[in-house]
mmCIF file of C-alpha atoms and ligand atoms in Angstrom:
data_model
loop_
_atom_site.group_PDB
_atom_site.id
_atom_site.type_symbol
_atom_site.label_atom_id
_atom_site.label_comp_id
_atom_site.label_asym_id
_atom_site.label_seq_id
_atom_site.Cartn_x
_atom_site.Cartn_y
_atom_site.Cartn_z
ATOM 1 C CA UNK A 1 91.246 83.437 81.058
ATOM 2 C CA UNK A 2 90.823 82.491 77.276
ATOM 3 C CA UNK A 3 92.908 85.147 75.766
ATOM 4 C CA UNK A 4 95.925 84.016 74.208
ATOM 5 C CA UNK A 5 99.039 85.722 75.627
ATOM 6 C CA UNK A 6 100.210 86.908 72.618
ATOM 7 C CA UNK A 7 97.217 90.077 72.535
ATOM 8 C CA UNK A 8 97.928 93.377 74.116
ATOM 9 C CA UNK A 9 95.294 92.517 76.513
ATOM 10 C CA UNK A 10 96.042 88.891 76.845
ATOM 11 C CA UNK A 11 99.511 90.071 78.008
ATOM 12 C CA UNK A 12 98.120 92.986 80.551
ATOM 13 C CA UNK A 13 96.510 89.918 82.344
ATOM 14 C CA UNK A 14 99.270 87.176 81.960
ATOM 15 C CA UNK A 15 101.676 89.927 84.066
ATOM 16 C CA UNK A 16 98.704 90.622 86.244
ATOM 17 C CA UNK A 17 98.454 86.555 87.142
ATOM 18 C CA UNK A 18 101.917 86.273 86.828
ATOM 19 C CA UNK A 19 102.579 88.973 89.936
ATOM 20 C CA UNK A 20 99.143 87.651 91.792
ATOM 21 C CA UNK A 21 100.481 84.420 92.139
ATOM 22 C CA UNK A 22 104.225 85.331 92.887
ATOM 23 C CA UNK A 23 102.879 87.203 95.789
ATOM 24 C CA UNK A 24 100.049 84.984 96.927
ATOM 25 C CA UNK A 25 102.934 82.396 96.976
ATOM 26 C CA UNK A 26 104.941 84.053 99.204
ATOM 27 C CA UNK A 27 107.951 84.292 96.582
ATOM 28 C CA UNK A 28 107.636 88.429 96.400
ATOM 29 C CA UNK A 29 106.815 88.980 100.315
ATOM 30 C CA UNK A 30 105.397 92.104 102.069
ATOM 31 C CA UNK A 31 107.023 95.480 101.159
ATOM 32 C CA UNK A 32 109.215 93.785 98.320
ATOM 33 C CA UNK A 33 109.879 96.390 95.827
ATOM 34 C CA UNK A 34 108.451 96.197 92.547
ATOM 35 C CA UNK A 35 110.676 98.387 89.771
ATOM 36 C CA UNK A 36 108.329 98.816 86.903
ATOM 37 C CA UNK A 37 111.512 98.465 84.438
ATOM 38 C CA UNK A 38 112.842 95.127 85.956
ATOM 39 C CA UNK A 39 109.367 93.357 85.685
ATOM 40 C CA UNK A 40 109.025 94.291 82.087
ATOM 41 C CA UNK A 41 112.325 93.175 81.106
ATOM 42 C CA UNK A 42 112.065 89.658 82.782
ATOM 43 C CA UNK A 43 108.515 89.025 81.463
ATOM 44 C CA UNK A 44 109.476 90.862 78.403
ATOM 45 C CA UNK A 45 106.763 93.530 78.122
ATOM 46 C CA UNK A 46 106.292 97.189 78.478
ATOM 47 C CA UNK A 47 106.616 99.381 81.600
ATOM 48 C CA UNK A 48 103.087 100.463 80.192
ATOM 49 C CA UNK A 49 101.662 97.127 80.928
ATOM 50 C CA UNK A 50 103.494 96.207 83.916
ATOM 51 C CA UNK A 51 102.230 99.427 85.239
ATOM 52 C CA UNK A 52 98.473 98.475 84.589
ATOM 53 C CA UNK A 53 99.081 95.291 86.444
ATOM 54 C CA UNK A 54 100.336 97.059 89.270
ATOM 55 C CA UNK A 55 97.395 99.842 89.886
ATOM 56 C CA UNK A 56 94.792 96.481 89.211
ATOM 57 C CA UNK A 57 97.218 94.762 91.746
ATOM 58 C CA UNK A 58 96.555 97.960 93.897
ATOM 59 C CA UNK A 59 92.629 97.809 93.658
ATOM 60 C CA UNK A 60 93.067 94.503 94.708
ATOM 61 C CA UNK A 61 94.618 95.096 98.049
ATOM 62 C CA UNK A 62 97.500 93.577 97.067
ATOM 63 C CA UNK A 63 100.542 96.207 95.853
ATOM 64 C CA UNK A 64 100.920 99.778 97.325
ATOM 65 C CA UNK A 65 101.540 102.206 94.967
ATOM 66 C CA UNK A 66 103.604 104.842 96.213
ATOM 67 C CA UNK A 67 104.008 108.539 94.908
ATOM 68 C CA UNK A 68 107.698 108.776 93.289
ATOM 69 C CA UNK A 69 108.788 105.603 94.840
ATOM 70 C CA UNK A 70 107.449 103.079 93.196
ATOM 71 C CA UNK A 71 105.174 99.949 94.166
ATOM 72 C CA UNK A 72 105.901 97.561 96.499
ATOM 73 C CA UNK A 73 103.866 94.317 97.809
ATOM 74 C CA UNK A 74 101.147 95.261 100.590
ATOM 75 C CA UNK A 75 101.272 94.543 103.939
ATOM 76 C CA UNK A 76 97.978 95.013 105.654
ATOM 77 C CA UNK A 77 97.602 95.209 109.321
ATOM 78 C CA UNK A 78 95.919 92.255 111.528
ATOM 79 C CA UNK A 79 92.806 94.752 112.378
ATOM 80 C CA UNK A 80 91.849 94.965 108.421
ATOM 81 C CA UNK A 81 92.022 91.410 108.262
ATOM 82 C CA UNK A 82 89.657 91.068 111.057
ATOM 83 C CA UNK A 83 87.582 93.307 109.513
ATOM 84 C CA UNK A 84 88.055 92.168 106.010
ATOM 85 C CA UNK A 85 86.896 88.404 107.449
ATOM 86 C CA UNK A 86 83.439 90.358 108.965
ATOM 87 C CA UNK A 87 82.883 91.688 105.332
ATOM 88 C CA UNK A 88 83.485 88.558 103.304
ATOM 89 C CA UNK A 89 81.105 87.068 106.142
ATOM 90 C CA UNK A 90 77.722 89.589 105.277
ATOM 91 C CA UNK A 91 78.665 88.907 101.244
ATOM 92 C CA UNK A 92 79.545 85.340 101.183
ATOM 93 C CA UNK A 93 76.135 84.997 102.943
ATOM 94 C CA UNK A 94 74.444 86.207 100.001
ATOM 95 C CA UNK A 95 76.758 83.774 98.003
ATOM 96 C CA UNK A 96 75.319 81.112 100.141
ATOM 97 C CA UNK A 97 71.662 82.139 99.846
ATOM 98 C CA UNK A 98 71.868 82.478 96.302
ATOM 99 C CA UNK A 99 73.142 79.180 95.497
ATOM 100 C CA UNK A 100 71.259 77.006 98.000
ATOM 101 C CA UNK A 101 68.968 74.437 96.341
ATOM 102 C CA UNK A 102 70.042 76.223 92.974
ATOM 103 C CA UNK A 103 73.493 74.580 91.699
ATOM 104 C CA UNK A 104 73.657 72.325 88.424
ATOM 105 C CA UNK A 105 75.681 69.252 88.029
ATOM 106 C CA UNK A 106 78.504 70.584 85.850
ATOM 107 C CA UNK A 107 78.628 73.495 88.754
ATOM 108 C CA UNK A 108 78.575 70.506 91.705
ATOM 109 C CA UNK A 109 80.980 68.457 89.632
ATOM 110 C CA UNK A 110 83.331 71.933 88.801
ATOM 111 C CA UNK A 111 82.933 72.016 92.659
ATOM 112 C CA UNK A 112 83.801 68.786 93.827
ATOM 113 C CA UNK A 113 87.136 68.467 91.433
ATOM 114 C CA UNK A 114 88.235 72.203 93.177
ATOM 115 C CA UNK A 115 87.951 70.010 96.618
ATOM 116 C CA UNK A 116 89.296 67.173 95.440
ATOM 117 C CA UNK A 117 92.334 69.015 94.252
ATOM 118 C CA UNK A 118 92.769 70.951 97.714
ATOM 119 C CA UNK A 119 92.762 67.876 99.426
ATOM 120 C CA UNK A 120 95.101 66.641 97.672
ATOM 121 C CA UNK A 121 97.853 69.672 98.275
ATOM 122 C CA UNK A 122 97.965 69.922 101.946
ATOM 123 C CA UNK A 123 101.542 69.881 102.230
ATOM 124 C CA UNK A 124 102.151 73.412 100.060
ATOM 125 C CA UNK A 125 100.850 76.257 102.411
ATOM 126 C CA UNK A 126 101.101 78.578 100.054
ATOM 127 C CA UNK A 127 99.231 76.771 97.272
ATOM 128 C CA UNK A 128 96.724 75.725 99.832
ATOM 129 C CA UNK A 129 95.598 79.156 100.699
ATOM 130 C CA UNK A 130 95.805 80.181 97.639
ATOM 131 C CA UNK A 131 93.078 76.866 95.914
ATOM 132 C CA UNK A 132 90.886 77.696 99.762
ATOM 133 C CA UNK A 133 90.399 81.392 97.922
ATOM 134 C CA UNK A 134 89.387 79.876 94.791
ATOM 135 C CA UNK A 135 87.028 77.994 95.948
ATOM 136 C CA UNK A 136 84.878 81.146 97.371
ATOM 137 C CA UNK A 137 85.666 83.156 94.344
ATOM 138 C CA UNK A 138 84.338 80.229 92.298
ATOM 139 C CA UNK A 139 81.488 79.991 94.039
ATOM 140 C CA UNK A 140 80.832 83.401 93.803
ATOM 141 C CA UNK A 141 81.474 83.485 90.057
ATOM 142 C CA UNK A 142 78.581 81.026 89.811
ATOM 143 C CA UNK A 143 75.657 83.606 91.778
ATOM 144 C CA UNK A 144 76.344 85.280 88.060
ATOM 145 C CA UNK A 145 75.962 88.733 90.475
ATOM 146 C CA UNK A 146 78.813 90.802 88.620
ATOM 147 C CA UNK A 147 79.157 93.294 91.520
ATOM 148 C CA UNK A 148 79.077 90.438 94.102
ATOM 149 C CA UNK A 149 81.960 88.643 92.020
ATOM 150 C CA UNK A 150 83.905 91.805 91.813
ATOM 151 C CA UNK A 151 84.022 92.859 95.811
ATOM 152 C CA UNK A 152 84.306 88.609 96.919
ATOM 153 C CA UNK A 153 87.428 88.590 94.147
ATOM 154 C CA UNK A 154 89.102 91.296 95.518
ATOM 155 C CA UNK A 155 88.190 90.240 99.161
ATOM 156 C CA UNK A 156 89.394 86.911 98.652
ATOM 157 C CA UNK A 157 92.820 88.056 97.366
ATOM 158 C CA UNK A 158 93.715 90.278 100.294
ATOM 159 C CA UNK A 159 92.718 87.741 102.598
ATOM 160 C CA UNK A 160 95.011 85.263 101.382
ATOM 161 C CA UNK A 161 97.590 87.844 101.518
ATOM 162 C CA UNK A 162 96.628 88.274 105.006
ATOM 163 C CA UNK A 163 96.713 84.707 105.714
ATOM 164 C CA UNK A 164 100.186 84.673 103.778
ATOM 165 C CA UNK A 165 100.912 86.935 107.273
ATOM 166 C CA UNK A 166 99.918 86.368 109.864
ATOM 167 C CA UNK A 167 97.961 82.652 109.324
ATOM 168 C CA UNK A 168 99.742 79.600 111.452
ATOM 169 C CA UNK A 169 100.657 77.006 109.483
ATOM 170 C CA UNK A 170 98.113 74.108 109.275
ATOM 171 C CA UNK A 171 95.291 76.251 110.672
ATOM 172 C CA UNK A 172 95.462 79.396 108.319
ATOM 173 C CA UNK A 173 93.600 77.924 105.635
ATOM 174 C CA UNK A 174 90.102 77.120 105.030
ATOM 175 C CA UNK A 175 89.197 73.589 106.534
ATOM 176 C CA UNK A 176 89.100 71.338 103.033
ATOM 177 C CA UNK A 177 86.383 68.966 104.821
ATOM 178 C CA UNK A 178 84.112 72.074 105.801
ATOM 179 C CA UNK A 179 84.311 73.290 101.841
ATOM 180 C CA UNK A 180 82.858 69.384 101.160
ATOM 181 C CA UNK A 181 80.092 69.969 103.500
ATOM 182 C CA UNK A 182 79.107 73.412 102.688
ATOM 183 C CA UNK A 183 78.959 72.251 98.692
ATOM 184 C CA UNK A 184 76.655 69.078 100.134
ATOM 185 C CA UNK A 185 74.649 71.123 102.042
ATOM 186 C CA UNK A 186 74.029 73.912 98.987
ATOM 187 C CA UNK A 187 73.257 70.778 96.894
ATOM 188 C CA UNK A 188 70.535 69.504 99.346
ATOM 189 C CA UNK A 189 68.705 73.311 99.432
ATOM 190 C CA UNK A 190 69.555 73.532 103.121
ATOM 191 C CA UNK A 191 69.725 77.562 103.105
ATOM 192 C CA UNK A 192 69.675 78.245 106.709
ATOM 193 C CA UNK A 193 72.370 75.457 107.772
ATOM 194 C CA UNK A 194 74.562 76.528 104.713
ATOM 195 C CA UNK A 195 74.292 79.838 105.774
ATOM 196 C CA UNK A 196 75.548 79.009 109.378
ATOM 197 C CA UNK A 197 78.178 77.072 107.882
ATOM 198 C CA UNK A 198 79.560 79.502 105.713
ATOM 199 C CA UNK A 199 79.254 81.816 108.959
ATOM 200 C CA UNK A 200 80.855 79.239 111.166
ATOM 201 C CA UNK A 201 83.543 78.791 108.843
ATOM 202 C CA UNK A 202 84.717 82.113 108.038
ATOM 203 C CA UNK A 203 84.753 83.331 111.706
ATOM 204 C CA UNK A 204 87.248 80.167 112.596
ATOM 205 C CA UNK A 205 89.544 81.476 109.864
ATOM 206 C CA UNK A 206 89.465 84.752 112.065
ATOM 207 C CA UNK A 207 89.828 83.447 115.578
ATOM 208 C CA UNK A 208 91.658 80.304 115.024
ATOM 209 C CA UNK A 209 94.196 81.238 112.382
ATOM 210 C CA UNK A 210 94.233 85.334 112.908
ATOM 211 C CA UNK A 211 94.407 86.143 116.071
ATOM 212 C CA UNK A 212 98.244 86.246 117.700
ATOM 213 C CA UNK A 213 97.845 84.231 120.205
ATOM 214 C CA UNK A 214 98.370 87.393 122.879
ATOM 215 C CA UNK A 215 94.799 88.400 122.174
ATOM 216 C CA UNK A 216 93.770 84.492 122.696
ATOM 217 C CA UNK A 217 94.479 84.646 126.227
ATOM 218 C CA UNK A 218 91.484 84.900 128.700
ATOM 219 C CA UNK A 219 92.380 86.684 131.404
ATOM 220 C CA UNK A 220 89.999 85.196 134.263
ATOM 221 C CA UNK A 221 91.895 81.574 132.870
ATOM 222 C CA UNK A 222 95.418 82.962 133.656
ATOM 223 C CA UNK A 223 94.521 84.525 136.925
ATOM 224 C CA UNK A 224 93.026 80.945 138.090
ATOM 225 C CA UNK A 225 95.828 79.181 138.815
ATOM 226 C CA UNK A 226 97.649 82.037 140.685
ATOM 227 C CA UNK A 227 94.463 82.424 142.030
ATOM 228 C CA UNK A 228 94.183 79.796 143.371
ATOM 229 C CA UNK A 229 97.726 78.965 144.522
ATOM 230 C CA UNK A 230 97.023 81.967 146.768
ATOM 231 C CA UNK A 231 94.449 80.873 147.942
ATOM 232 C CA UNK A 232 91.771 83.468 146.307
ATOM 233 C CA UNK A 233 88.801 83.136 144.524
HETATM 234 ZN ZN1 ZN B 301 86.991 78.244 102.759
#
């Protein structure tokens, strides 16, 4: 995050930022085309590098790479992001257990300015997915666990993409006043209610902003009123 852009390394990660965020912003969308040749020339480096950016991108979930056809942005389907939600639940638990009782004041106060900035940018949707997944990746940064950090970064980028896709607006991303509890709760040592908060608040992200509302519907509620209307039941 340090390295100056001007490095051959500090570049390879400026273009890999620079097409993270253009995607987790919505401005290059699902199955956009990314020429290797048209990237370079507007950020002004090599194919070389732009191609590195794009096979990271692809380890990240978040650019297909395709076999004499170039990359293009991902677009996962709604069953891995149910299943990518279940995953970041078992690993952000460990997050959660790690951290309980544990964090030190420039890590609460870090914290607490990450909220304080997501509550104040409700109105972007794309910006507020995009500081919800920062939170979890910066709490996972502080466990110091380098594999943990790894998978939960990686995680956290698809599911924004997924969010990106199929989240509603308003209820796609991560409750801001459920991030303020969970950090108050990890400050007071209270491991087992952190733990079902991080739990509770990962699985509403699945049902509540996920699921197409199709796959909301209870049958037994539908069939009540007709049910009922005809005198059954
Ligand atoms: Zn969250």
């Amino acid at each position: 995050m340090t390295k100056k852009a001007g490095s051959a390394g500090g570049r390879a990660h400026a273009v890999h930022r620079a097409l993270k965020r253009a995607i987790l912003d919505q401005a290059l969308t699902p199955g956009s085309k990314l020429p290797e040749d048209s990237i370079g020339e507007r950020l002004g480096v090599s194919r070389t590098l732009v191609r590195e950016a794009l096979v990271r991108l692809s380890s990240e979930g978040l650019v297909e790479l395709r076999p004499n056809k170039g990359a293009v942005v991902a677009r996962p389907t709604l069953e891995e992001g149910r299943n990518l939600f279940l995953t970041r639940m078992a690993l952000e638990r460990l997050v959660v257990e790690t951290l309980s009782g544990k964090l030190a004041e420039p890590q609460i106060a870090r914290l607490s300015d990450h909220i304080a900035t997501e509550e104040a940018t409700t109105k972007d949707h794309a910006a507020s997915i995009r500081l919800a997944g920062e939170f979890h990746t910066l709490l996972a940064q502080m466990t110091e666990n380098e594999s943990l950090i790894r998978y939960i970064n990686e995680l956290v980028a698809r599911s924004s993409l997924i969010l990106t896709l199929y989240g509603r607006p308003h209820s796609s991303e991560c409750a801001v006043s459920e991030h303020r509890e969970l950090l108050e709760t990890l400050m007071a040592g209270k491991t087992g209610r952190a733990i079902e908060l991080m739990a509770h608040h990962l699985e509403s992200i699945t049902t509540r902003a996920l699921l197409p509302s199709e796959d909301r519907v209870n049958i037994q509620d539908v069939l009540l009123t007709y049910a009922m209307a005809e005198g059954l039941g």
